[in-house]
């Protein structure tokens, strides 16, 4: 794809700050910068070494707009692999906006979301999975998720995908020889070699796919729902986890009406906590919305914290909730243990595994560590903790790997059935294509637009 226009955008976050950065990329970057920038010491931008900060004024005619530091990065040695100019001006709203307007007036056009990174991809500096890692780095909620994204940007995933595709290409090439020259006296790939090589690729793809659940949690957060009938202490628990008073706590049953979402970092797991309005059946219209959402959230949640009030006997409502939870992803939080216990623990144990019952007092702030520990065990089951391992974090990649896995599985079935090599070739070619979507070798234009539309402007 030939890119002939020059784009510009504000690269820093809006609002007040020490500095603001305007980024320009494309063939006219230098021309535009020369029009509006006057260095303090000598001549023009090219009189200074490339990639040094040049001190000077941004001028609109004779009017000084701001005193800035400007850097020129000549393509292909730049973020986009094109000529790039970055202007560091004073932060705040006015300076950055005025300079951007001037840049646009001087011949650049406003960049779209993620367009700088898209250009880095289209110009071949990075592949698609690396481009996607850029947005993951920006959005990372914990150090672990940041590490995974950083390793993806370095190309760990790209390398693995390339290696898998090369291995498939190798098998395909041997198959083709066998198909094209069946009569010739050439050393063909033996049936056993073919099976072994295909199974080897299959195992590697499977292993990669198995990291996707954990990877998704690291990237998107563990969606955690706090459930329980009114007044058991859900809001208090949420506040305890968040470490501050964010949800409203009251004595009136059913006051947590809207669903509130918050992120919190628990042992490197980004927890996306959803506080819901109990799951009690009710005629109250306002609460009903909360209740329906709450049911929905239980279905969608990766983890449910089911809160019970230990100072009261287990009642029908609690039982109804306990009967509806998914044991594999639920912890029962026995709250208010600072009060005398009125709950029949033995009967509670008939609904839930003992190790998943955790005693706390949200009021006194006791037991939160136990929740953290058990949560970690439940999520990772001791499987991972090393986020530097190659991991699939992106659901687009996960889908592509899944498709590849199905195609390779089909190829293995065809091999087992001793079907002609053409069948196997078709399946392996499909797997090769699916994997190619990950690094962008075999991806369609409109999908690219969707991917980059998730970026912010200026990146
Ligand atoms: P929700 O309706 O389930 O969200 O419950 P809240 O968090 O609003 O709490 C209801 C009431 O129980 C409030 O008066 C809290 O102060 C009280 N409460 C919450 N946790 C505890 C606890 O651990 N011990 C005691 N004694 N009271 C608690």
XYZ file of N, CA and C and ligand atoms in Angstrom, residues 228-237 239 248-256 275-276 307 309 335-339 360-365, ligand 1:
133
model
N -25.174 -11.876 46.357
C -25.726 -12.181 47.672
C -26.986 -11.368 47.871
N -27.812 -11.816 48.816
C -29.061 -11.081 49.044
C -28.744 -9.719 49.687
N -29.692 -8.816 49.736
C -29.427 -7.495 50.283
C -28.940 -7.547 51.733
N -28.064 -6.613 52.061
C -27.633 -6.375 53.441
C -26.641 -7.385 54.026
N -26.130 -8.281 53.202
C -25.164 -9.260 53.725
C -23.759 -8.667 53.813
N -23.550 -7.553 53.089
C -22.239 -6.893 53.156
C -21.486 -6.865 51.830
N -22.226 -6.902 50.727
C -21.562 -6.899 49.409
C -20.797 -5.601 49.159
N -21.483 -4.490 49.422
C -20.810 -3.196 49.186
C -19.624 -3.043 50.120
N -19.793 -3.496 51.359
C -18.682 -3.396 52.321
C -17.500 -4.221 51.833
N -17.770 -5.406 51.296
C -16.694 -6.258 50.782
C -16.010 -5.589 49.599
N -15.805 -2.457 48.941
C -14.983 -1.347 49.436
C -13.699 -1.849 50.059
N -21.773 2.697 47.599
C -22.550 3.266 48.705
C -22.932 2.137 49.660
N -22.691 2.319 50.939
C -23.075 1.302 51.926
C -24.194 1.875 52.785
N -25.289 1.152 52.923
C -26.379 1.637 53.785
C -26.984 0.468 54.544
N -27.874 0.786 55.497
C -28.569 -0.251 56.263
C -29.856 -0.697 55.579
N -30.261 0.051 54.558
C -31.543 -0.276 53.923
C -31.317 -1.360 52.870
N -32.030 -2.525 53.025
C -31.800 -3.602 52.053
C -32.066 -3.112 50.625
N -31.246 -3.569 49.713
C -31.487 -3.280 48.301
C -31.060 -1.907 47.834
N -30.083 -1.275 48.511
C -29.699 0.073 48.071
C -28.606 0.100 47.015
N -27.931 -1.021 46.827
C -26.909 -1.025 45.769
C -27.623 -1.323 44.458
N -20.219 -4.853 41.295
C -21.058 -4.949 42.483
C -22.498 -4.959 41.995
N -23.254 -5.943 42.399
C -24.598 -6.064 41.850
C -25.659 -5.958 42.940
N -21.671 -13.686 48.834
C -21.572 -13.232 50.218
C -22.777 -13.724 51.028
N -24.381 -13.778 55.235
C -24.277 -13.136 56.550
C -24.249 -14.241 57.609
N -19.504 -13.568 55.729
C -19.192 -12.241 56.285
C -19.758 -12.080 57.702
N -19.360 -11.020 58.334
C -19.824 -10.610 59.672
C -19.407 -11.627 60.748
N -18.213 -12.185 60.595
C -17.743 -13.159 61.576
C -17.356 -12.485 62.900
N -17.406 -11.154 62.938
C -17.190 -10.454 64.217
C -18.411 -10.602 65.115
N -19.554 -11.002 64.540
C -20.771 -11.224 65.333
C -20.891 -12.725 65.643
N -14.781 -13.902 56.761
C -14.244 -12.535 56.835
C -15.143 -11.653 57.703
N -14.596 -10.513 58.050
C -15.429 -9.452 58.583
C -15.108 -8.203 57.782
N -16.023 -7.849 56.909
C -15.792 -6.678 56.049
C -15.711 -5.429 56.911
N -16.499 -5.437 57.988
C -16.528 -4.266 58.872
C -15.171 -4.048 59.538
N -14.574 -5.129 60.020
C -13.287 -5.021 60.739
C -12.095 -5.140 59.787
N -12.366 -5.389 58.519
C -11.269 -5.517 57.558
C -10.479 -6.797 57.742
P -25.124 -5.057 50.853
O -26.548 -4.634 50.815
O -25.013 -6.531 50.712
O -24.249 -4.324 49.896
O -24.586 -4.765 52.348
P -23.758 -3.521 52.900
O -22.349 -3.636 52.560
O -24.491 -2.286 52.528
O -23.858 -3.782 54.468
C -25.106 -3.868 55.131
C -24.900 -3.617 56.599
O -24.108 -4.635 57.178
C -24.197 -2.300 56.898
O -24.780 -1.736 58.060
C -22.766 -2.719 57.192
O -22.096 -1.841 58.052
C -22.999 -4.065 57.860
N -21.838 -4.945 57.721
C -21.164 -5.233 56.605
N -20.146 -6.080 56.855
C -20.167 -6.311 58.184
C -19.355 -7.104 59.073
O -18.372 -7.760 58.708
N -19.710 -7.118 60.386
C -20.773 -6.407 60.852
N -21.035 -6.485 62.157
N -21.533 -5.649 60.055
C -21.257 -5.590 58.737
